[in-house]
Amino acid sequence: MRLSIDPSSAEPLFDQIARSLRQALASGALRPGDRLPPAKDLAEILKVNLHTVLRAYALLRDEGLLEVRRGRGTVVVSPSEKQIDPRLSQAVAHLLMEAHRVGLTENELIRLITRSFRANIGYDSISGEGE
Amino acid sequence: MRLSIDPSSAEPLFDQIARSLRQALASGALRPGDRLPPAKDLAEILKVNLHTVLRAYALLRDEGLLEVRRGRGTVVVSPSEKQIDPRLSQAVAHLLMEAHRVGLTENELIRLITRSFRANIGYDSISGEGE
DNA sequence: ACCTATTTGTCCGTATGTATG
DNA sequence: CCATACATACGGACAAATAGG
């Protein structure tokens, strides 16, 4: 896994790292189930601080790309095959269109979805994985 | 504005602060347009680190509740800016229904949204953020 | 146009806590 | 119990955006 970082860039380091990892995931260089190096190790390789890598990991975790857990490390999430349902993807496309129309940012949209999801489902079925 | 923090609680400090602020917003103690104290000041009041407060502010900004900007400070977003468009909320409800139908977990749904969001961003008209 | 103060943003280093194996 | 690895918090430094003199 080869990640290149430019300390002189205006783009924050944690964003650069996250973007590199996203690309590695998209290109298949990182595949589902693959374990990423411990943040401490990657930090030494990239010559950045531990927190900078942890922040990048956390970012991708919030995007649903990585599973990051204490003591265990960081693993690439396996994609579910459920998303190919045509009605679902149509609903997604429609939502994105509406979101763009009202100028929602990605973060705002994610928050909206998260809240709505929890509100609709209720908290009784979340016991599996929470905290 | 009276926020109470419990350092001995298991709940992270930045979460406690964010939750207190959320409640102040919900109760009307903090109203749209109100300016929050500089993070440094609030940190001294609560006897926590500056970064802890900044993290709480950033959290609420990502939720669309606050507008946080360098040099300018932190203000409560006006409701009109975050008001849910009926067509948007309808799209959200529809998506959640479809997602539930195919048994998507929250994490899977978030991943699907973020990926689609990035993939469908063809417009480089993101310059509208300033004013 | 310049300078200064304010305020958030990023990054670093260190310490300690917590979950996992 | 112990090692691993992420999570939180603290503190300090500097940068960048903003506001005001």
Coordinates of C-alpha atoms (C1' of nucleotides) in Angstrom, one line a residue:
Chain A
M1 CA 0.0 0.0 0.0
R2 CA 1.7 3.1 -1.2
L3 CA 0.4 6.4 0.0
S4 CA 2.0 9.7 -0.8
I5 CA 1.6 12.8 1.3
D6 CA 2.5 16.3 0.6
P7 CA 3.2 18.3 3.8
S8 CA 3.3 21.6 1.8
S9 CA -0.1 21.2 0.3
A10 CA -2.9 23.3 1.4
E11 CA -5.1 20.2 1.8
P12 CA -5.0 19.0 5.4
L13 CA -2.9 15.9 6.0
F14 CA -5.7 13.9 7.4
D15 CA -7.7 14.7 4.3
Q16 CA -4.9 13.7 2.0
I17 CA -4.6 10.4 3.9
A18 CA -8.3 9.8 3.7
R19 CA -8.4 10.5 0.1
S20 CA -5.5 8.2 -0.7
L21 CA -7.2 5.4 1.2
R22 CA -10.5 6.1 -0.6
Q23 CA -8.7 5.7 -3.8
A24 CA -7.0 2.6 -2.7
L25 CA -10.4 1.2 -1.8
A26 CA -11.9 2.3 -5.1
S27 CA -9.1 0.9 -7.2
G28 CA -9.2 -2.4 -5.4
A29 CA -5.7 -2.1 -3.9
L30 CA -7.4 -2.4 -0.6
R31 CA -10.1 -5.1 -0.6
P32 CA -12.9 -6.0 1.8
G33 CA -11.5 -7.8 4.9
D34 CA -8.0 -6.3 4.4
R35 CA -6.5 -5.0 7.6
L36 CA -5.0 -1.6 7.5
P37 CA -1.7 -1.0 9.3
P38 CA -2.0 0.2 12.9
A39 CA -2.3 4.0 13.0
K40 CA 0.9 4.3 14.8
D41 CA 2.8 2.3 12.1
L42 CA 1.2 4.3 9.3
A43 CA 2.0 7.5 11.1
E44 CA 5.7 6.5 11.2
I45 CA 5.7 5.6 7.6
L46 CA 4.2 8.8 6.5
K47 CA 6.1 10.8 9.1
V48 CA 3.0 12.3 10.5
N49 CA 1.5 12.3 13.9
L50 CA -0.5 9.3 15.2
H51 CA -3.6 11.5 15.6
T52 CA -3.5 12.6 12.0
V53 CA -3.8 9.0 10.8
L54 CA -6.5 8.2 13.5
R55 CA -8.5 11.1 12.2
A56 CA -8.3 9.9 8.7
Y57 CA -9.4 6.4 9.8
A58 CA -12.3 7.9 11.8
L59 CA -13.4 9.9 8.8
L60 CA -13.6 6.8 6.6
R61 CA -15.3 4.9 9.4
D62 CA -18.0 7.6 9.4
E63 CA -18.4 7.1 5.7
G64 CA -18.9 3.4 6.3
L65 CA -15.8 2.3 4.4
L66 CA -13.8 1.1 7.4
E67 CA -14.4 -0.7 10.6
V68 CA -12.3 0.8 13.3
R69 CA -12.2 -0.7 16.7
R70 CA -10.1 -0.4 19.8
G71 CA -7.6 -3.1 20.4
R72 CA -8.6 -4.8 17.2
G73 CA -7.4 -2.5 14.5
T74 CA -8.9 -1.2 11.3
V75 CA -10.5 -3.4 8.6
V76 CA -12.0 -2.7 5.2
V77 CA -15.8 -3.2 5.4
S78 CA -17.2 -5.8 3.1
P79 CA -19.7 -4.4 0.7
S80 CA -23.2 -5.8 0.9
E81 CA -24.9 -7.0 -2.2
K82 CA -28.2 -5.6 -1.1
Q83 CA -27.6 -2.3 -2.7
I84 CA -28.2 -3.4 -6.2
D85 CA -31.9 -3.3 -5.7
P86 CA -33.3 -1.0 -8.4
R87 CA -35.9 0.6 -6.3
L88 CA -33.4 1.3 -3.6
S89 CA -30.9 2.9 -6.0
Q90 CA -33.7 4.9 -7.5
A91 CA -34.6 6.2 -4.1
V92 CA -31.0 7.1 -3.5
A93 CA -30.7 9.0 -6.8
H94 CA -33.9 10.8 -6.1
L95 CA -32.7 11.8 -2.6
L96 CA -29.4 13.1 -3.9
M97 CA -31.2 15.2 -6.4
E98 CA -33.4 16.8 -3.7
A99 CA -30.5 17.2 -1.4
H100 CA -28.5 19.0 -4.1
R101 CA -31.5 21.2 -4.9
V102 CA -31.6 22.5 -1.4
G103 CA -27.9 22.7 -1.1
L104 CA -27.2 20.2 1.5
T105 CA -23.6 19.3 2.2
E106 CA -22.5 15.7 2.5
N107 CA -22.2 15.9 6.2
E108 CA -25.6 17.5 6.6
L109 CA -27.2 14.8 4.5
I110 CA -25.5 12.0 6.5
R111 CA -26.7 13.5 9.7
L112 CA -30.2 13.8 8.4
I113 CA -30.2 10.2 7.3
T114 CA -28.7 9.0 10.5
R115 CA -31.3 10.8 12.6
S116 CA -34.2 9.7 10.5
F117 CA -32.9 6.2 10.5
R118 CA -32.8 6.0 14.3
A119 CA -36.0 7.8 14.7
N120 CA -37.8 5.3 12.5
I121 CA -36.2 2.2 13.7
G122 CA -36.2 2.9 17.4
Y123 CA -33.5 2.0 19.7
D124 CA -34.5 -1.6 20.5
S125 CA -32.7 -3.1 17.6
I126 CA -29.4 -1.4 17.9
S127 CA -28.1 -3.3 20.9
G128 CA -25.7 -5.4 18.9
E129 CA -22.9 -3.1 18.1
G130 CA -23.3 0.2 19.8
E131 CA -21.1 1.0 22.7
Chain B
M1 CA -25.8 30.0 29.4
R2 CA -25.2 27.4 32.0
L3 CA -23.6 24.2 31.0
S4 CA -22.6 21.5 33.5
I5 CA -19.9 19.0 32.8
D6 CA -19.0 15.9 34.7
P7 CA -15.4 14.9 34.3
S8 CA -16.0 11.6 36.0
S9 CA -18.7 10.5 33.6
A10 CA -18.1 7.8 31.1
E11 CA -19.5 10.1 28.4
P12 CA -16.7 12.0 26.6
L13 CA -16.4 15.6 27.5
F14 CA -16.9 16.9 24.0
D15 CA -20.1 14.8 23.8
Q16 CA -21.3 16.2 27.1
I17 CA -20.7 19.8 25.8
A18 CA -22.3 19.1 22.5
R19 CA -25.3 17.6 24.2
S20 CA -25.7 20.5 26.6
L21 CA -25.6 22.9 23.7
R22 CA -28.1 20.8 21.7
Q23 CA -30.4 21.1 24.6
A24 CA -29.9 24.8 25.0
L25 CA -30.8 25.1 21.3
A26 CA -33.8 22.9 21.7
S27 CA -35.1 24.7 24.7
G28 CA -34.6 28.1 23.2
A29 CA -32.0 29.2 25.7
L30 CA -29.8 29.7 22.6
R31 CA -31.6 31.2 19.7
P32 CA -30.8 31.7 16.0
G33 CA -28.2 34.3 15.5
D34 CA -26.9 34.1 19.0
R35 CA -23.1 34.1 19.3
L36 CA -21.5 31.4 21.4
P37 CA -18.6 32.3 23.5
P38 CA -15.2 31.8 22.0
A39 CA -14.0 28.2 22.5
K40 CA -11.1 29.5 24.6
D41 CA -13.5 31.3 27.0
L42 CA -15.9 28.4 27.3
A43 CA -13.0 26.1 27.9
E44 CA -11.9 28.2 30.8
I45 CA -15.4 28.3 32.2
L46 CA -15.8 24.6 32.0
K47 CA -12.2 23.9 33.0
V48 CA -11.6 21.8 30.0
N49 CA -9.1 22.1 27.1
L50 CA -9.6 24.5 24.2
H51 CA -9.7 21.6 21.8
T52 CA -12.4 19.8 23.6
V53 CA -14.7 22.7 23.1
L54 CA -13.7 23.2 19.5
R55 CA -14.5 19.6 18.9
A56 CA -18.0 20.0 20.3
Y57 CA -18.5 23.1 18.2
A58 CA -17.3 21.2 15.1
L59 CA -19.7 18.4 15.9
L60 CA -22.7 20.7 16.0
R61 CA -21.5 22.4 12.9
D62 CA -21.6 19.1 11.0
E63 CA -25.1 18.6 12.3
G64 CA -26.1 21.9 10.8
L65 CA -26.9 23.5 14.1
L66 CA -24.0 26.0 14.3
E67 CA -22.0 28.1 11.9
V68 CA -18.3 28.0 13.0
R69 CA -15.8 30.1 11.2
R70 CA -12.3 31.2 11.8
G71 CA -11.8 34.7 13.1
R72 CA -15.5 35.2 13.3
G73 CA -16.6 32.9 16.0
T74 CA -19.6 30.6 16.4
V75 CA -23.2 31.5 15.9
V76 CA -26.5 29.6 16.0
V77 CA -27.8 28.8 12.5
S78 CA -31.2 30.3 11.7
P79 CA -34.0 27.7 11.4
S80 CA -34.8 28.8 7.8
E81 CA -31.3 27.6 6.8
K82 CA -31.8 24.2 8.2
Q83 CA -35.5 23.8 7.7
I84 CA -36.4 20.5 6.1
D85 CA -37.8 20.9 2.7
P86 CA -40.9 18.8 2.3
R87 CA -39.8 17.2 -0.9
L88 CA -36.5 16.3 0.8
S89 CA -38.0 14.8 3.8
Q90 CA -40.3 12.8 1.5
A91 CA -37.3 11.5 -0.4
V92 CA -35.7 10.6 2.9
A93 CA -38.8 8.7 4.1
H94 CA -39.0 6.9 0.9
L95 CA -35.4 5.9 0.9
L96 CA -35.7 4.6 4.5
M97 CA -38.6 2.5 3.6
E98 CA -36.7 0.9 0.7
A99 CA -33.6 0.5 2.8
H100 CA -35.7 -1.2 5.5
R101 CA -37.3 -3.4 2.9
V102 CA -34.0 -4.9 1.7
G103 CA -32.7 -5.0 5.2
L104 CA -29.9 -2.5 5.0
T105 CA -28.2 -1.6 8.2
E106 CA -27.5 2.0 9.1
N107 CA -23.9 1.7 8.3
E108 CA -24.6 0.1 4.9
L109 CA -27.0 2.9 4.1
I110 CA -24.6 5.6 5.1
R111 CA -21.9 4.0 2.9
L112 CA -24.3 3.8 0.0
I113 CA -25.2 7.5 0.4
T114 CA -21.7 8.8 0.7
R115 CA -20.4 6.8 -2.2
S116 CA -23.3 7.9 -4.4
F117 CA -22.8 11.5 -3.2
R118 CA -19.2 11.6 -4.3
A119 CA -19.9 9.7 -7.5
N120 CA -22.7 12.0 -8.6
I121 CA -20.8 15.2 -7.8
G122 CA -20.1 16.5 -11.3
Y123 CA -20.8 20.1 -10.4
D124 CA -17.8 22.1 -9.3
S125 CA -20.2 24.8 -8.1
I126 CA -19.2 24.3 -4.5
S127 CA -17.9 27.8 -4.4
G128 CA -21.2 29.0 -3.0
E129 CA -20.2 28.5 0.6
G130 CA -19.0 31.9 1.3
E131 CA -21.2 34.9 1.1
Chain C
dA1 C1' -2.4 49.5 2.9
dC2 C1' -0.7 48.0 7.3
dC3 C1' -0.8 46.2 11.5
dT4 C1' -2.8 43.9 15.4
dA5 C1' -6.0 41.2 18.0
dT6 C1' -9.3 37.6 17.9
dT7 C1' -10.8 33.0 16.8
dT8 C1' -11.0 28.7 14.7
dG9 C1' -8.1 24.9 12.2
dT10 C1' -4.4 21.8 11.9
dC11 C1' -0.6 19.4 13.7
dC12 C1' 2.5 17.8 17.0
dG13 C1' 3.7 15.5 21.4
dT14 C1' 2.4 13.2 25.6
dA15 C1' -0.4 10.9 28.9
dT16 C1' -4.0 8.1 30.2
dG17 C1' -8.1 5.3 29.4
dT18 C1' -10.7 1.4 27.3
dA19 C1' -11.7 -2.5 24.4
dT20 C1' -9.7 -6.7 22.3
dG21 C1' -7.1 -10.8 22.1
Chain D
dC1 C1' -1.9 -10.3 33.4
dC2 C1' -0.1 -8.4 29.4
dA3 C1' 0.5 -6.5 24.7
dT4 C1' -1.9 -4.2 21.0
dA5 C1' -4.6 -0.5 19.1
dC6 C1' -7.9 3.0 19.0
dA7 C1' -10.2 7.0 22.0
dT8 C1' -10.0 10.9 24.7
dA9 C1' -7.9 14.8 26.8
dC10 C1' -4.4 17.9 27.7
dG11 C1' -0.9 21.4 26.3
dG12 C1' 1.7 24.0 22.9
dA13 C1' 2.8 25.9 18.4
dC14 C1' 1.7 27.9 14.2
dA15 C1' -1.3 29.0 10.3
dA16 C1' -5.4 31.1 8.2
dA17 C1' -9.5 33.9 8.2
dT18 C1' -11.8 37.7 10.1
dA19 C1' -12.5 42.2 12.2
dG20 C1' -11.1 46.6 13.5
dG21 C1' -8.0 50.5 14.2

